[in-house]
mmCIF file of C-alpha atoms and ligand atoms in Angstrom:
data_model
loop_
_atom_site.group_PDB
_atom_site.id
_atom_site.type_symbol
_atom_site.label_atom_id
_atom_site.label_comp_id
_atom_site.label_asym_id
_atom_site.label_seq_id
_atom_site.Cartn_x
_atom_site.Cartn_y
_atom_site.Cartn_z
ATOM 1 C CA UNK S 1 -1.718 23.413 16.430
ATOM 2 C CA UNK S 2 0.754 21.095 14.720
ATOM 3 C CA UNK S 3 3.457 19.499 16.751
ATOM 4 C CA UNK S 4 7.328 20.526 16.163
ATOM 5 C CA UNK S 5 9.814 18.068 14.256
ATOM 6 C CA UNK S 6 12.911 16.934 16.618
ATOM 7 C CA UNK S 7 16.238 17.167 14.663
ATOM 8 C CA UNK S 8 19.343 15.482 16.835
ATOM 9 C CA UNK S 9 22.883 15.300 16.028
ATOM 10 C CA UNK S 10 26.080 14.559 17.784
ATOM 11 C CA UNK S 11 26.756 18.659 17.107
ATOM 12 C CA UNK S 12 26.460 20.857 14.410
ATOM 13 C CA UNK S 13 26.517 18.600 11.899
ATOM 14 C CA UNK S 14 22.843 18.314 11.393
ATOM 15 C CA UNK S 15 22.190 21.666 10.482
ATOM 16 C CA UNK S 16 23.448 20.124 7.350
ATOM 17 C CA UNK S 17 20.418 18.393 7.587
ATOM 18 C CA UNK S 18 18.522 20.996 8.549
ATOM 19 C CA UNK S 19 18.983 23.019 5.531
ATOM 20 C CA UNK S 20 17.422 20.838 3.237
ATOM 21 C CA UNK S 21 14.355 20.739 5.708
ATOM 22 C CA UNK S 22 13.866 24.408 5.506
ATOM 23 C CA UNK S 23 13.372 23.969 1.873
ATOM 24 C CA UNK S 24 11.301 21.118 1.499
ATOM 25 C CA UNK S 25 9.159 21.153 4.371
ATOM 26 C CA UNK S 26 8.965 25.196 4.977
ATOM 27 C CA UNK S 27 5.965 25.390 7.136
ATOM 28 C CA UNK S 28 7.336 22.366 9.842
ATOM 29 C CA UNK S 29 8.793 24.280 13.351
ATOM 30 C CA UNK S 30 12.039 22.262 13.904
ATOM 31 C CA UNK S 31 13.651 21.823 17.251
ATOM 32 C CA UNK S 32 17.045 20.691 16.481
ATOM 33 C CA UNK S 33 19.454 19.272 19.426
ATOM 34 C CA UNK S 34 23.251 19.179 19.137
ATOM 35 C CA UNK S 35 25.091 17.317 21.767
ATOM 36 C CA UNK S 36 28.470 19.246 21.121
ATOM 37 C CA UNK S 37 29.880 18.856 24.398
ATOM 38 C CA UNK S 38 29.918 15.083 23.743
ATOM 39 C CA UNK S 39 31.216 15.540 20.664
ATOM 40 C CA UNK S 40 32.797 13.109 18.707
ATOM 41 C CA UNK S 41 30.295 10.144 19.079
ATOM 42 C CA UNK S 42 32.334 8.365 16.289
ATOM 43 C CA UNK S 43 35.117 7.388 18.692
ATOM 44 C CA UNK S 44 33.097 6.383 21.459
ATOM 45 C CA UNK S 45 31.492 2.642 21.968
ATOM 46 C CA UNK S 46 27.890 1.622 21.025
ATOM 47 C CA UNK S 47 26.471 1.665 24.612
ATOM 48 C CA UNK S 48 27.794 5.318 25.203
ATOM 49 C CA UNK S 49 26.194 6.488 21.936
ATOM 50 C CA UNK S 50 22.875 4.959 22.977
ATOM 51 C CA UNK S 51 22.799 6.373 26.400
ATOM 52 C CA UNK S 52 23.655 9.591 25.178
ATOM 53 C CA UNK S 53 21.123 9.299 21.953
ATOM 54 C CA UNK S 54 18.936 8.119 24.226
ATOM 55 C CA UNK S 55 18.708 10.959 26.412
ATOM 56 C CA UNK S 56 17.589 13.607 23.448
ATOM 57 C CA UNK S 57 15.406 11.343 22.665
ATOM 58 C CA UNK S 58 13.863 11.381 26.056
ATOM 59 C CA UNK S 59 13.787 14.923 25.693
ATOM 60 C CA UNK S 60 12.207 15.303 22.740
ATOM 61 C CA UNK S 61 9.482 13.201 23.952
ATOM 62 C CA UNK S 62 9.150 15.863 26.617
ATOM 63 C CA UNK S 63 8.963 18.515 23.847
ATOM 64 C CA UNK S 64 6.265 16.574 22.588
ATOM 65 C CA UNK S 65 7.634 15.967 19.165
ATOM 66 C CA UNK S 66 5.913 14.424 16.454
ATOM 67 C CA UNK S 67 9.120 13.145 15.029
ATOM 68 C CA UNK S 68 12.692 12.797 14.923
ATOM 69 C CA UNK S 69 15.272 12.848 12.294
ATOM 70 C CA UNK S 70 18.839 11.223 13.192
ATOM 71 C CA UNK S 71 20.448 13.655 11.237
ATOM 72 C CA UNK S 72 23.393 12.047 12.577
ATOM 73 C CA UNK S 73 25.164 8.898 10.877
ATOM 74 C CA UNK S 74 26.985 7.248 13.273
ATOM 75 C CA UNK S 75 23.836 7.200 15.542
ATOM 76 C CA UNK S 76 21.991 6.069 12.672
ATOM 77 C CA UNK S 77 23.650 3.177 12.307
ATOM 78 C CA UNK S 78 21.855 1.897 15.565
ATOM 79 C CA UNK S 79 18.403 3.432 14.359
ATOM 80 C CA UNK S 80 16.535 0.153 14.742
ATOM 81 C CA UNK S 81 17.027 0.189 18.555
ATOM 82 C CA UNK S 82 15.370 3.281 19.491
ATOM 83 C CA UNK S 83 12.608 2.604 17.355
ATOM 84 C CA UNK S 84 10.047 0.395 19.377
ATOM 85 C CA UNK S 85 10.875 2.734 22.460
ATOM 86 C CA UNK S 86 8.795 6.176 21.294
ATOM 87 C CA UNK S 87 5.479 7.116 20.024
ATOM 88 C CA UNK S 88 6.695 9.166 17.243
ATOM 89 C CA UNK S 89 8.420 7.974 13.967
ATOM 90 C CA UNK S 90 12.285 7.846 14.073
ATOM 91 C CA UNK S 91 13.301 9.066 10.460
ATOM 92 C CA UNK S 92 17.677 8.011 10.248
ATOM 93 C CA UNK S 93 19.777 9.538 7.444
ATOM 94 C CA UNK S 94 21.366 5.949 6.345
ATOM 95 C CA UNK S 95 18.353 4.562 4.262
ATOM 96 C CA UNK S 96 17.601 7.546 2.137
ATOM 97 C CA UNK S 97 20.738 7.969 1.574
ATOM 98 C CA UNK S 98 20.824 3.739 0.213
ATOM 99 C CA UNK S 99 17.912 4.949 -2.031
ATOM 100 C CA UNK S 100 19.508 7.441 -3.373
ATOM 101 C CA UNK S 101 22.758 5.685 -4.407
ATOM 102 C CA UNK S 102 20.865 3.100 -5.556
ATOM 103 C CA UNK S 103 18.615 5.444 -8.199
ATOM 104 C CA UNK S 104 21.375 6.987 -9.246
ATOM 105 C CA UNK S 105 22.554 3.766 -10.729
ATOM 106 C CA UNK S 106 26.297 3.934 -9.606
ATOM 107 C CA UNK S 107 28.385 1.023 -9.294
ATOM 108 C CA UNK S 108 31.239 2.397 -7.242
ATOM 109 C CA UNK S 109 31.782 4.695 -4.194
ATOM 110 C CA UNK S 110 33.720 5.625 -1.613
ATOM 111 C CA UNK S 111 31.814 5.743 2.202
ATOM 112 C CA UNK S 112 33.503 8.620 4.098
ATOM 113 C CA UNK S 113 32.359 8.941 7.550
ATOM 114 C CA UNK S 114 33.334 8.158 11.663
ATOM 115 C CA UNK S 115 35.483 5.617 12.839
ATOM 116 C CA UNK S 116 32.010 3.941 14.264
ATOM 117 C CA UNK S 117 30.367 4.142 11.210
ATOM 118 C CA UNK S 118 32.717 2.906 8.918
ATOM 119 C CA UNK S 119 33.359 -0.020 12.020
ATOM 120 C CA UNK S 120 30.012 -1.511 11.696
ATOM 121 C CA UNK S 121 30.101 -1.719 7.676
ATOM 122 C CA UNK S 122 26.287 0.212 8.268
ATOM 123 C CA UNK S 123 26.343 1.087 4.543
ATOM 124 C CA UNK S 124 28.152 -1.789 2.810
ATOM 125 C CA UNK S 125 25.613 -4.028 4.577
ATOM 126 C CA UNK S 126 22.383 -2.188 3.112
ATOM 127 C CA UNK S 127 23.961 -1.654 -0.401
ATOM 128 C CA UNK S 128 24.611 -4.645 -0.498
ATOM 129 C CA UNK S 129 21.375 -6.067 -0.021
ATOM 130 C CA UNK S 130 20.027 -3.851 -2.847
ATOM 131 C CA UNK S 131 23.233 -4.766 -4.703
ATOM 132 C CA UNK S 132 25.601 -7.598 -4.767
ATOM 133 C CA UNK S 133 28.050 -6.171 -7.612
ATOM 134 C CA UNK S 134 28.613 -2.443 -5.933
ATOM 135 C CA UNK S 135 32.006 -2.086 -5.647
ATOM 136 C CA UNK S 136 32.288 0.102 -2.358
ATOM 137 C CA UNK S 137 35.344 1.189 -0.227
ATOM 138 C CA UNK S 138 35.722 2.808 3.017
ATOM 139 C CA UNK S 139 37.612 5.633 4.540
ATOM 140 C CA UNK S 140 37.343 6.766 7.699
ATOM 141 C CA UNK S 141 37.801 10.080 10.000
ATOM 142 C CA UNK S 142 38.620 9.705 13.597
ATOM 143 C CA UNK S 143 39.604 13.535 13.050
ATOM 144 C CA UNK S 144 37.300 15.558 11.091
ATOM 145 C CA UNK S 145 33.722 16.103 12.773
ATOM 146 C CA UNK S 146 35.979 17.161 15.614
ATOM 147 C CA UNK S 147 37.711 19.798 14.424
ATOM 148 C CA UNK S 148 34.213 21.138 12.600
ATOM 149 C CA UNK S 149 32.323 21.000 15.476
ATOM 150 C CA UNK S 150 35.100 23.643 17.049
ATOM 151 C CA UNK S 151 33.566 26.126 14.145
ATOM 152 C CA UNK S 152 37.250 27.071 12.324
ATOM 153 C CA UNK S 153 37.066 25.736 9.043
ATOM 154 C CA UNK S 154 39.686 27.605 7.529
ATOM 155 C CA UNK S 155 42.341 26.488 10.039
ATOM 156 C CA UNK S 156 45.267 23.991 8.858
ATOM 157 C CA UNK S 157 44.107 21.428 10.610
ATOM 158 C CA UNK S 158 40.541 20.557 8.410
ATOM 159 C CA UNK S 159 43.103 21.291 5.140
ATOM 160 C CA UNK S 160 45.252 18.823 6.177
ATOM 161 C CA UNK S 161 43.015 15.964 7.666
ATOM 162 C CA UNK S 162 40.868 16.768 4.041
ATOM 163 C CA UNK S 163 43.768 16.391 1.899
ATOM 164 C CA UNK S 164 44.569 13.270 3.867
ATOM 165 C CA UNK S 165 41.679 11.603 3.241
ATOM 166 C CA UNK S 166 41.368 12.453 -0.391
ATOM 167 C CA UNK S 167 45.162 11.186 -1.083
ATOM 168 C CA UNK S 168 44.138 7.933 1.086
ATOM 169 C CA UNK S 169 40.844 7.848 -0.998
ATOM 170 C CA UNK S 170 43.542 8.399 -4.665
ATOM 171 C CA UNK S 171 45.126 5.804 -3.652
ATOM 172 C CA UNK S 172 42.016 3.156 -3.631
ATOM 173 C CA UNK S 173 41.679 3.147 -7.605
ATOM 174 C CA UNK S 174 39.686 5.207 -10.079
ATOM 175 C CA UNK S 175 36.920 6.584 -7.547
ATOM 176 C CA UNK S 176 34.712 9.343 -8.401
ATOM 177 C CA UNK S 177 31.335 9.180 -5.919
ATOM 178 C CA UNK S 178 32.562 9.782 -2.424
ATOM 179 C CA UNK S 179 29.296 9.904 0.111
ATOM 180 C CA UNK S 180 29.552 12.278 2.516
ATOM 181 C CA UNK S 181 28.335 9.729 5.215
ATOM 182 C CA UNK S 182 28.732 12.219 8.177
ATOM 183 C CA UNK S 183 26.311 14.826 8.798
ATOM 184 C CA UNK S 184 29.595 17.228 9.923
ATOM 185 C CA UNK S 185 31.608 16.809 6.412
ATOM 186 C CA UNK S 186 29.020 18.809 4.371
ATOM 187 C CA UNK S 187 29.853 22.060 6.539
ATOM 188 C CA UNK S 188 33.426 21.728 4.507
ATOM 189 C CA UNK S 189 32.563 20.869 1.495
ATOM 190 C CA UNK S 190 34.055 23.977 -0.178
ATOM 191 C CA UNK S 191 37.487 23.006 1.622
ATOM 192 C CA UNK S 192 36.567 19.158 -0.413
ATOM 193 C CA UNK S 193 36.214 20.990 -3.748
ATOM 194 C CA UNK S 194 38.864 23.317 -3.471
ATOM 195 C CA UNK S 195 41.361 20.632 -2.380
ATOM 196 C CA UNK S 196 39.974 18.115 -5.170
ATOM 197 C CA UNK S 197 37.010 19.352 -7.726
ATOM 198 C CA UNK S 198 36.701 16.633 -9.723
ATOM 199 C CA UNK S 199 35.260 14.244 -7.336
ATOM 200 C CA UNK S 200 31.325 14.329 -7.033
ATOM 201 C CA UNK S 201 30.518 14.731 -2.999
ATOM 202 C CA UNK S 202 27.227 13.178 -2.034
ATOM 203 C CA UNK S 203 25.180 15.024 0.826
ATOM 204 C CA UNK S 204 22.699 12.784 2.456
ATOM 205 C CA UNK S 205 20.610 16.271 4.226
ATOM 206 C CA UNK S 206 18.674 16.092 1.109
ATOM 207 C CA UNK S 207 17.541 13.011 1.021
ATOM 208 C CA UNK S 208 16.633 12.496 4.265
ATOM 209 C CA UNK S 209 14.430 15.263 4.513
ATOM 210 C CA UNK S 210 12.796 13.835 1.441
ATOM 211 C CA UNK S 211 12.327 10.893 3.432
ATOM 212 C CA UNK S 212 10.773 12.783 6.096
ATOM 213 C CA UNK S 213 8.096 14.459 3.858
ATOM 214 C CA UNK S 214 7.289 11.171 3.199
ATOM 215 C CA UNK S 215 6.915 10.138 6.381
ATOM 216 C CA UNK S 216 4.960 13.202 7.248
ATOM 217 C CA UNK S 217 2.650 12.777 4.991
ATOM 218 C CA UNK S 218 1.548 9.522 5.360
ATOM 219 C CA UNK S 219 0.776 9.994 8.651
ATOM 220 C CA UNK S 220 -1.564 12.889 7.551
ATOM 221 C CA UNK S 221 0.392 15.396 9.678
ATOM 222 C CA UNK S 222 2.237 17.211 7.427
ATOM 223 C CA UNK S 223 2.016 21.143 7.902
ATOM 224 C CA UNK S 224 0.946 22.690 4.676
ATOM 225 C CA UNK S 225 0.637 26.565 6.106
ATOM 226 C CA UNK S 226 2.778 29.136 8.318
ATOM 227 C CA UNK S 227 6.093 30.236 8.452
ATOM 228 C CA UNK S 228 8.181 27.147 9.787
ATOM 229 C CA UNK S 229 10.137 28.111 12.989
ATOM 230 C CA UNK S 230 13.604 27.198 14.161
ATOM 231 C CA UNK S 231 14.902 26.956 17.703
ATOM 232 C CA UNK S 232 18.546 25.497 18.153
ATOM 233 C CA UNK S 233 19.724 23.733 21.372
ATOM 234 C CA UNK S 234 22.524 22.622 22.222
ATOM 235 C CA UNK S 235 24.982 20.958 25.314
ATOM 236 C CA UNK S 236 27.821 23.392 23.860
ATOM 237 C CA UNK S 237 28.368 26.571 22.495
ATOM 238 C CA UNK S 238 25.836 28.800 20.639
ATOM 239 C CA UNK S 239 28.249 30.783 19.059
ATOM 240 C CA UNK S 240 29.783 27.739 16.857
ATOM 241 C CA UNK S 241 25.796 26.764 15.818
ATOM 242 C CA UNK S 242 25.267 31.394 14.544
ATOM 243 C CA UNK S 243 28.005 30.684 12.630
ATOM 244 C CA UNK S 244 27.295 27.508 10.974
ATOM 245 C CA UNK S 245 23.580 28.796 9.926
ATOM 246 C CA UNK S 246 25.323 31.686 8.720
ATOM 247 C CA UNK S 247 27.978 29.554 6.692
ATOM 248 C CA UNK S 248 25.261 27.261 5.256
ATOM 249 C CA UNK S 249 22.912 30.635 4.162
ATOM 250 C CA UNK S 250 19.983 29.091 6.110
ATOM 251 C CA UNK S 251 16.789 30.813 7.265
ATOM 252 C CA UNK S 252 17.517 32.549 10.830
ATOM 253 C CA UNK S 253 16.982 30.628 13.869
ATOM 254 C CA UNK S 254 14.374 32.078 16.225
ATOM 255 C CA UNK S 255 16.597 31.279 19.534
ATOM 256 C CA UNK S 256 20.330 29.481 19.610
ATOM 257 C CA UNK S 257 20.590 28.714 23.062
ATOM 258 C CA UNK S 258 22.686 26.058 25.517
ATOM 259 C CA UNK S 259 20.930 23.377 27.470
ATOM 260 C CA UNK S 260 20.962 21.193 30.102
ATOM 261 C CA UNK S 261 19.244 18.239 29.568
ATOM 262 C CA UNK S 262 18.985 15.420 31.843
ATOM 263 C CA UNK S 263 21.042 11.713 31.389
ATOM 264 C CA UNK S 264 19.552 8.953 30.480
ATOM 265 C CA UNK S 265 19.432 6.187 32.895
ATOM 266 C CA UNK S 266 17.835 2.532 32.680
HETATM 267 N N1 DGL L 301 27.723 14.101 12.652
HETATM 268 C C1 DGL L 301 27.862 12.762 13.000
HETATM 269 C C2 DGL L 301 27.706 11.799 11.832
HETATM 270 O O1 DGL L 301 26.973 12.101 10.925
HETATM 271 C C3 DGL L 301 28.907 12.314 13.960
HETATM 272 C C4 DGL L 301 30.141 13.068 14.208
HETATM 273 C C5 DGL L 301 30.738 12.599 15.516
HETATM 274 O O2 DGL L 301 30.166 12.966 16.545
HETATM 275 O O3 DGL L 301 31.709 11.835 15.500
HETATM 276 O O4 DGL L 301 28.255 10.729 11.823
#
């Protein structure tokens, strides 16, 4: 039998994420991890994030995964340090997402995302590398993934801290690419395009699961038969993950359920 996939994210953003999966890679079983009680990462310091990361990851290894997608960006920004730790491949959400921009053959964009992720210029830096000329600015959200992970996204509070952003965002010249570079903002993206619909949103899920096909099939373990299963996990509430699969019209989840799962220590 073919080994499950292990989808982590600092909450319910990755169901963003896992969306996309369901489509492309339809016969995978997904275990997907969302550490909502710790939620936001994006305001906490790099050595909290790891620890924390670090511990799903330790559990997924215990699950026996046979890999994981970061379907997170601010922990994706650190990718490169959980890599040599595990077996299994470590898929992040950042590089796709590069590719992407890069084949679309943009020149300017604005990179939405965490206070940490916008901090360590994660983006900027690989752009640039495929890029000199891209003319990229930054805007970020100590606010948002917050108040999505709490599950009310018609309340006042996501209008507002939206409409904030895209004034802010107005105000930084003639932009029209914003990347959604936080696996949370998707969830919203109706509030995006009702508050502004003339601005083209860019939602990483996609092309990370693309990237995990890939990835998949190189190592020859791709599963090519069989319903694909779904089980949801999470530190926090179930309720807020039922009504985020029901928001993003994804295929039902076979069990929601809260977890304990242990810290991670040196
Ligand atoms: N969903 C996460 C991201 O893509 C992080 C949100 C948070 O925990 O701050 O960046």
């Amino acid at each position: 039998m073919e080994k499950p996939i292990g989808v982590l994210d600092s909450g319910v953003g990755g169901l963003t994420v896992v969306k996309s999966i369901q489509k492309i890679l339809p016969h995978e079983d997904i275990i997907y991890f969302g550490d909502s009680k710790n939620v936001p990462y994006g305001n906490r310091d790099e050595e909290e994030i790891y620890r924390l990361t670090m511990a799903m990851l330790k559990y997924f290894e215990k699950r026996d995964v046979k890999m994981v997608a970061i379907a997170c960006n601010t922990i994706s920004t650190m990718a490169d340090r959980f890599r040599d730790k595990f077996d299994f491949p470590i898929v992040d959400i950042i590089s796709p997402t590069v590719d992407h921009i890069e084949n679309m053959g943009i020149n300017k964009m604005v990179i939405l995302g965490t206070d940490f992720t916008i901090r360590t210029k994660a983006y900027e830096r690989l752009l640039r590398e495929r890029r000199k000329d891209y003319e990229i600015s930054s805007e970020k959200s100590p606010r948002l993934a917050e108040l999505v992970d709490k599950g009310d996204y018609r309340s006042r509070e996501i209008y507002d801290t939206i409409s904030g952003h895209l004034q802010s965002i107005s105000q930084m010249g003639n932009f029209y690419n914003i990347v959604l570079a936080c696996t949370h903002y998707p969830i919203v993206e109706d509030v995006f395009l009702e508050l502004d619909p003339t601005l083209n949103y860019i939602n990483p899920g996609f092309q990370q699961a693309k990237a995990m096909r890939m990835v998949l099939h190189a190592q020859g373990t791709l599963k090519k038969e069989g319903k694909g299963t779904l089980q949801i996990l999470t530190s926090g509430f179930p309720e807020i993950y039922k009504a985020v699969v029901e928001k993003l019209e994804m295929l039902e989840a076979e069990d929601i359920k809260t977890i304990e799962i242990p810290p991670y220590k040196e």
